[in-house]
């Protein structure tokens, strides 16, 4: 089974953390045969270690890590790969890749216009 | 003429700020008859005041402010509206609206999958 792990920075605001759970629900709907979990890099649970363990328990042997960040930078290119590598060390035989950040992309420009009622 | 002002938080990393200029270019392509500018809330130029003045100089009499933030919160619901209201005070007769933040939205879930090579 393939697993998806969507990861944001994490916030002290419960509302912001809840939005990541909402995105995970959307991913489950779009990819019904994958295992999907969400995790916060810091400041909230589930942590990457917790979410990764859940994916493996669900039967995932390959995992796509999806950084939920608008722009690339240290978090998506260094911190998340390091934290995921630490989490995967407890699960030998599980392979993972880390995707690039979301932006920039026309889909984001189009969504900006939609949010403004212009699309 | 209608104006679009896309606003992010602003970063000390030039690379992150450059991504907002990239999004502004995409908006110009998608809305060729609108005036489009980008601004950083803080930590970089153009500021909201500078970008707003450019839109008005280009002929904009109505402006859609587009917060480039994944989730809503104080920045998009309070800080940006206040900063834009301060900027517009110098330009009587110009009307503006502030759109909500980008997420959560299926377009973001689909873009996560695309970035991971799964869509």
Short mmCIF file of N, CA and C in Angstrom, two decimals, chain B:
data_model
loop_
_atom_site.label_atom_id
_atom_site.label_comp_id
_atom_site.label_asym_id
_atom_site.label_seq_id
_atom_site.Cartn_x
_atom_site.Cartn_y
_atom_site.Cartn_z
N UNK B 1 -10.41 50.85 -14.41
CA UNK B 1 -9.58 49.62 -14.44
C UNK B 1 -9.60 48.95 -13.08
N UNK B 2 -9.57 47.59 -13.11
CA UNK B 2 -9.52 46.84 -11.86
C UNK B 2 -8.06 46.50 -11.54
N UNK B 3 -7.74 46.53 -10.27
CA UNK B 3 -6.39 46.19 -9.84
C UNK B 3 -6.38 44.96 -8.95
N UNK B 4 -5.29 44.19 -9.03
CA UNK B 4 -5.09 43.03 -8.15
C UNK B 4 -3.81 43.28 -7.35
N UNK B 5 -3.93 43.11 -6.05
CA UNK B 5 -2.76 43.28 -5.18
C UNK B 5 -2.57 41.99 -4.39
N UNK B 6 -1.57 41.21 -4.78
CA UNK B 6 -1.31 39.95 -4.07
C UNK B 6 -0.28 40.23 -2.98
N UNK B 7 -0.61 39.79 -1.76
CA UNK B 7 0.18 40.16 -0.58
C UNK B 7 0.59 38.91 0.19
N UNK B 8 1.89 38.79 0.48
CA UNK B 8 2.32 37.71 1.39
C UNK B 8 2.89 38.34 2.66
N UNK B 9 3.39 37.50 3.54
CA UNK B 9 3.93 38.02 4.79
C UNK B 9 5.20 38.81 4.56
N UNK B 10 6.06 38.29 3.67
CA UNK B 10 7.38 38.88 3.50
C UNK B 10 8.39 38.07 4.29
N UNK B 11 9.60 37.99 3.75
CA UNK B 11 10.62 37.13 4.33
C UNK B 11 11.97 37.83 4.26
N UNK B 12 12.90 37.39 5.09
CA UNK B 12 14.28 37.88 4.97
C UNK B 12 14.99 37.17 3.82
N UNK B 13 14.39 36.06 3.33
CA UNK B 13 14.98 35.31 2.22
C UNK B 13 14.51 35.89 0.89
N UNK B 14 15.46 36.40 0.12
CA UNK B 14 15.14 37.02 -1.17
C UNK B 14 14.39 36.04 -2.07
N UNK B 15 14.81 34.78 -2.00
CA UNK B 15 14.19 33.70 -2.77
C UNK B 15 12.68 33.58 -2.51
N UNK B 16 12.29 33.66 -1.24
CA UNK B 16 10.88 33.55 -0.88
C UNK B 16 10.12 34.76 -1.41
N UNK B 17 10.71 35.95 -1.27
CA UNK B 17 10.04 37.15 -1.79
C UNK B 17 9.89 37.08 -3.31
N UNK B 18 10.89 36.50 -3.98
CA UNK B 18 10.85 36.41 -5.45
C UNK B 18 9.68 35.54 -5.91
N UNK B 19 9.28 34.57 -5.09
CA UNK B 19 8.17 33.70 -5.49
C UNK B 19 6.87 34.48 -5.60
N UNK B 20 6.73 35.53 -4.80
CA UNK B 20 5.50 36.32 -4.90
C UNK B 20 5.48 37.10 -6.21
N UNK B 21 6.63 37.59 -6.65
CA UNK B 21 6.71 38.28 -7.95
C UNK B 21 6.34 37.30 -9.06
N UNK B 22 6.74 36.06 -8.90
CA UNK B 22 6.40 35.02 -9.88
C UNK B 22 4.87 34.82 -9.94
N UNK B 23 4.24 34.77 -8.78
CA UNK B 23 2.77 34.63 -8.74
C UNK B 23 2.11 35.85 -9.39
N UNK B 24 2.66 37.04 -9.16
CA UNK B 24 2.10 38.25 -9.79
C UNK B 24 2.19 38.13 -11.32
N UNK B 25 3.29 37.59 -11.83
CA UNK B 25 3.43 37.40 -13.29
C UNK B 25 2.35 36.46 -13.82
N UNK B 26 2.09 35.40 -13.05
CA UNK B 26 1.04 34.45 -13.47
C UNK B 26 -0.32 35.13 -13.48
N UNK B 27 -0.58 35.97 -12.47
CA UNK B 27 -1.86 36.69 -12.43
C UNK B 27 -2.00 37.63 -13.63
N UNK B 28 -0.91 38.28 -14.01
CA UNK B 28 -0.93 39.17 -15.18
C UNK B 28 -1.29 38.40 -16.45
N UNK B 29 -0.76 37.20 -16.56
CA UNK B 29 -1.06 36.37 -17.72
C UNK B 29 -2.52 35.93 -17.73
N UNK B 30 -3.04 35.60 -16.52
CA UNK B 30 -4.42 35.13 -16.42
C UNK B 30 -5.44 36.26 -16.53
N UNK B 31 -5.04 37.49 -16.15
CA UNK B 31 -5.96 38.64 -16.15
C UNK B 31 -5.29 39.81 -16.85
N UNK B 32 -5.11 39.69 -18.18
CA UNK B 32 -4.30 40.68 -18.90
C UNK B 32 -4.87 42.10 -18.91
N UNK B 33 -6.15 42.26 -18.61
CA UNK B 33 -6.70 43.62 -18.63
C UNK B 33 -6.68 44.28 -17.24
N UNK B 34 -6.27 43.54 -16.21
CA UNK B 34 -6.16 44.13 -14.87
C UNK B 34 -4.76 44.66 -14.63
N UNK B 35 -4.65 45.63 -13.75
CA UNK B 35 -3.33 46.03 -13.22
C UNK B 35 -3.00 45.07 -12.08
N UNK B 36 -1.78 44.58 -12.05
CA UNK B 36 -1.39 43.60 -11.02
C UNK B 36 -0.11 44.05 -10.34
N UNK B 37 -0.11 44.08 -9.02
CA UNK B 37 1.11 44.36 -8.25
C UNK B 37 1.21 43.38 -7.09
N UNK B 38 2.40 43.23 -6.56
CA UNK B 38 2.58 42.38 -5.38
C UNK B 38 3.21 43.21 -4.26
N UNK B 39 2.96 42.79 -3.03
CA UNK B 39 3.50 43.51 -1.87
C UNK B 39 3.74 42.55 -0.72
N UNK B 40 4.70 42.90 0.12
CA UNK B 40 4.98 42.14 1.34
C UNK B 40 4.44 42.91 2.54
N UNK B 41 3.76 42.21 3.44
CA UNK B 41 3.26 42.84 4.67
C UNK B 41 4.40 43.50 5.44
N UNK B 42 5.53 42.80 5.49
CA UNK B 42 6.69 43.33 6.19
C UNK B 42 7.94 42.65 5.67
N UNK B 43 9.10 43.12 6.14
CA UNK B 43 10.40 42.50 5.84
C UNK B 43 10.85 42.62 4.40
N UNK B 44 10.13 43.36 3.56
CA UNK B 44 10.61 43.49 2.18
C UNK B 44 9.80 44.50 1.41
N UNK B 45 10.35 44.92 0.30
CA UNK B 45 9.63 45.82 -0.60
C UNK B 45 9.28 45.06 -1.87
N UNK B 46 8.25 45.45 -2.62
CA UNK B 46 7.37 46.61 -2.34
C UNK B 46 6.47 46.40 -1.12
N UNK B 47 6.23 47.51 -0.42
CA UNK B 47 5.26 47.50 0.68
C UNK B 47 3.85 47.61 0.10
N UNK B 48 2.87 47.44 0.96
CA UNK B 48 1.47 47.58 0.52
C UNK B 48 1.22 49.01 0.05
N UNK B 49 1.76 50.00 0.76
CA UNK B 49 1.59 51.41 0.37
C UNK B 49 2.17 51.65 -1.03
N UNK B 50 3.38 51.15 -1.27
CA UNK B 50 4.04 51.34 -2.57
C UNK B 50 3.25 50.67 -3.70
N UNK B 51 2.86 49.44 -3.47
CA UNK B 51 2.17 48.69 -4.53
C UNK B 51 0.79 49.28 -4.80
N UNK B 52 0.13 49.72 -3.75
CA UNK B 52 -1.20 50.31 -3.93
C UNK B 52 -1.09 51.59 -4.77
N UNK B 53 -0.08 52.40 -4.49
CA UNK B 53 0.12 53.64 -5.27
C UNK B 53 0.38 53.31 -6.74
N UNK B 54 1.10 52.23 -7.00
CA UNK B 54 1.36 51.84 -8.40
C UNK B 54 0.07 51.43 -9.11
N UNK B 55 -0.79 50.72 -8.39
CA UNK B 55 -2.06 50.31 -9.00
C UNK B 55 -2.91 51.53 -9.36
N UNK B 56 -2.95 52.48 -8.44
CA UNK B 56 -3.75 53.69 -8.68
C UNK B 56 -3.14 54.49 -9.83
N UNK B 57 -1.81 54.58 -9.87
CA UNK B 57 -1.14 55.29 -10.97
C UNK B 57 -1.43 54.62 -12.31
N UNK B 58 -1.62 53.31 -12.29
CA UNK B 58 -1.93 52.57 -13.53
C UNK B 58 -3.39 52.74 -13.93
N UNK B 59 -4.20 53.36 -13.05
CA UNK B 59 -5.58 53.63 -13.41
C UNK B 59 -6.61 52.81 -12.65
N UNK B 60 -6.17 52.04 -11.66
CA UNK B 60 -7.13 51.20 -10.92
C UNK B 60 -8.02 52.06 -10.04
N UNK B 61 -9.33 51.80 -10.11
CA UNK B 61 -10.27 52.49 -9.22
C UNK B 61 -10.93 51.50 -8.26
N UNK B 62 -10.80 50.21 -8.56
CA UNK B 62 -11.22 49.16 -7.64
C UNK B 62 -10.07 48.16 -7.54
N UNK B 63 -9.85 47.65 -6.35
CA UNK B 63 -8.70 46.76 -6.12
C UNK B 63 -9.16 45.53 -5.34
N UNK B 64 -8.80 44.35 -5.85
CA UNK B 64 -8.97 43.11 -5.10
C UNK B 64 -7.64 42.77 -4.44
N UNK B 65 -7.66 42.70 -3.12
CA UNK B 65 -6.45 42.32 -2.38
C UNK B 65 -6.50 40.81 -2.16
N UNK B 66 -5.44 40.13 -2.57
CA UNK B 66 -5.39 38.66 -2.55
C UNK B 66 -4.33 38.20 -1.57
N UNK B 67 -4.71 37.79 -0.38
CA UNK B 67 -3.71 37.30 0.59
C UNK B 67 -3.12 35.96 0.13
N UNK B 68 -1.82 35.93 -0.02
CA UNK B 68 -1.13 34.69 -0.44
C UNK B 68 -0.69 33.95 0.81
N UNK B 69 -1.70 33.36 1.48
CA UNK B 69 -1.49 32.62 2.72
C UNK B 69 -2.29 31.33 2.61
N UNK B 70 -1.73 30.22 3.08
CA UNK B 70 -2.46 28.96 3.02
C UNK B 70 -3.66 28.97 3.95
N UNK B 71 -3.50 29.54 5.15
CA UNK B 71 -4.62 29.51 6.08
C UNK B 71 -4.94 30.89 6.60
N UNK B 72 -6.20 31.07 6.93
CA UNK B 72 -6.65 32.34 7.47
C UNK B 72 -6.08 32.54 8.87
N UNK B 73 -6.20 33.74 9.35
CA UNK B 73 -5.68 34.05 10.67
C UNK B 73 -5.57 35.54 10.78
N UNK B 74 -4.85 35.98 11.78
CA UNK B 74 -4.74 37.41 12.05
C UNK B 74 -4.18 38.17 10.85
N UNK B 75 -3.20 37.59 10.15
CA UNK B 75 -2.59 38.33 9.03
C UNK B 75 -3.61 38.65 7.95
N UNK B 76 -4.35 37.62 7.51
CA UNK B 76 -5.25 37.89 6.39
C UNK B 76 -6.55 38.56 6.84
N UNK B 77 -6.98 38.33 8.09
CA UNK B 77 -8.28 38.88 8.49
C UNK B 77 -8.17 40.23 9.19
N UNK B 78 -6.99 40.55 9.74
CA UNK B 78 -6.86 41.83 10.47
C UNK B 78 -5.73 42.69 9.94
N UNK B 79 -4.50 42.15 9.90
CA UNK B 79 -3.34 42.98 9.55
C UNK B 79 -3.43 43.51 8.12
N UNK B 80 -3.72 42.64 7.16
CA UNK B 80 -3.75 43.09 5.77
C UNK B 80 -4.89 44.09 5.54
N UNK B 81 -6.13 43.81 6.00
CA UNK B 81 -7.17 44.83 5.82
C UNK B 81 -6.80 46.18 6.44
N UNK B 82 -6.15 46.17 7.60
CA UNK B 82 -5.76 47.43 8.25
C UNK B 82 -4.69 48.14 7.42
N UNK B 83 -3.67 47.41 6.97
CA UNK B 83 -2.60 48.03 6.18
C UNK B 83 -3.13 48.55 4.85
N UNK B 84 -4.05 47.83 4.24
CA UNK B 84 -4.63 48.30 2.96
C UNK B 84 -5.49 49.53 3.20
N UNK B 85 -6.25 49.54 4.30
CA UNK B 85 -7.08 50.70 4.60
C UNK B 85 -6.20 51.94 4.80
N UNK B 86 -5.06 51.76 5.43
CA UNK B 86 -4.11 52.88 5.60
C UNK B 86 -3.58 53.34 4.24
N UNK B 87 -3.28 52.39 3.36
CA UNK B 87 -2.73 52.74 2.04
C UNK B 87 -3.78 53.45 1.19
N UNK B 88 -5.03 53.01 1.28
CA UNK B 88 -6.08 53.56 0.42
C UNK B 88 -6.48 54.96 0.88
N UNK B 89 -6.19 55.28 2.12
CA UNK B 89 -6.56 56.61 2.64
C UNK B 89 -5.93 57.72 1.81
N UNK B 90 -4.80 57.44 1.17
CA UNK B 90 -4.11 58.44 0.34
C UNK B 90 -4.73 58.53 -1.05
N UNK B 91 -5.70 57.68 -1.34
CA UNK B 91 -6.28 57.63 -2.69
C UNK B 91 -7.81 57.63 -2.62
N UNK B 92 -8.41 58.77 -2.30
CA UNK B 92 -9.86 58.81 -2.15
C UNK B 92 -10.56 58.38 -3.43
N UNK B 93 -11.65 57.68 -3.27
CA UNK B 93 -12.41 57.24 -4.46
C UNK B 93 -12.02 55.86 -4.94
N UNK B 94 -10.99 55.29 -4.36
CA UNK B 94 -10.60 53.92 -4.75
C UNK B 94 -11.21 52.94 -3.75
N UNK B 95 -11.87 51.92 -4.26
CA UNK B 95 -12.53 50.93 -3.41
C UNK B 95 -11.73 49.63 -3.42
N UNK B 96 -11.77 48.90 -2.31
CA UNK B 96 -11.04 47.63 -2.28
C UNK B 96 -11.81 46.58 -1.51
N UNK B 97 -11.52 45.32 -1.82
CA UNK B 97 -12.01 44.20 -1.03
C UNK B 97 -10.80 43.32 -0.73
N UNK B 98 -10.88 42.58 0.38
CA UNK B 98 -9.80 41.66 0.75
C UNK B 98 -10.37 40.24 0.70
N UNK B 99 -9.77 39.39 -0.12
CA UNK B 99 -10.24 38.01 -0.27
C UNK B 99 -9.79 37.16 0.92
N UNK B 100 -10.46 36.03 1.14
CA UNK B 100 -9.98 35.10 2.18
C UNK B 100 -8.70 34.39 1.75
N UNK B 101 -8.08 33.71 2.70
CA UNK B 101 -6.86 32.94 2.42
C UNK B 101 -7.15 31.78 1.47
N UNK B 102 -6.11 31.15 0.98
CA UNK B 102 -6.23 30.12 -0.06
C UNK B 102 -6.90 28.83 0.44
N UNK B 103 -6.52 28.39 1.62
CA UNK B 103 -6.95 27.06 2.03
C UNK B 103 -8.05 27.06 3.06
N UNK B 104 -8.57 25.88 3.35
CA UNK B 104 -8.34 24.64 2.59
C UNK B 104 -9.20 24.59 1.34
N UNK B 105 -8.75 23.83 0.35
CA UNK B 105 -9.44 23.78 -0.93
C UNK B 105 -8.91 22.54 -1.68
N UNK B 106 -9.81 21.91 -2.44
CA UNK B 106 -9.39 20.73 -3.22
C UNK B 106 -8.25 21.06 -4.18
N UNK B 107 -8.20 22.30 -4.67
CA UNK B 107 -7.12 22.66 -5.60
C UNK B 107 -5.76 22.49 -4.93
N UNK B 108 -5.70 22.73 -3.63
CA UNK B 108 -4.43 22.57 -2.90
C UNK B 108 -4.11 21.08 -2.72
N UNK B 109 -5.12 20.28 -2.43
CA UNK B 109 -4.90 18.84 -2.31
C UNK B 109 -4.43 18.26 -3.65
N UNK B 110 -5.06 18.72 -4.74
CA UNK B 110 -4.65 18.23 -6.06
C UNK B 110 -3.22 18.67 -6.39
N UNK B 111 -2.87 19.90 -5.99
CA UNK B 111 -1.51 20.39 -6.27
C UNK B 111 -0.47 19.63 -5.45
N UNK B 112 -0.82 19.26 -4.21
CA UNK B 112 0.08 18.41 -3.41
C UNK B 112 0.37 17.12 -4.16
N UNK B 113 -0.68 16.51 -4.72
CA UNK B 113 -0.50 15.24 -5.44
C UNK B 113 0.34 15.45 -6.71
N UNK B 114 0.09 16.56 -7.39
CA UNK B 114 0.88 16.85 -8.59
C UNK B 114 2.36 17.03 -8.25
N UNK B 115 2.65 17.74 -7.17
CA UNK B 115 4.05 17.96 -6.77
C UNK B 115 4.74 16.65 -6.41
N UNK B 116 3.94 15.67 -5.96
CA UNK B 116 4.51 14.37 -5.61
C UNK B 116 4.54 13.42 -6.81
N UNK B 117 4.10 13.92 -7.99
CA UNK B 117 4.10 13.07 -9.18
C UNK B 117 2.96 12.06 -9.17
N UNK B 118 1.92 12.33 -8.40
CA UNK B 118 0.80 11.38 -8.26
C UNK B 118 -0.46 11.84 -8.97
N UNK B 119 -0.38 12.92 -9.73
CA UNK B 119 -1.59 13.40 -10.42
C UNK B 119 -1.23 13.80 -11.84
#
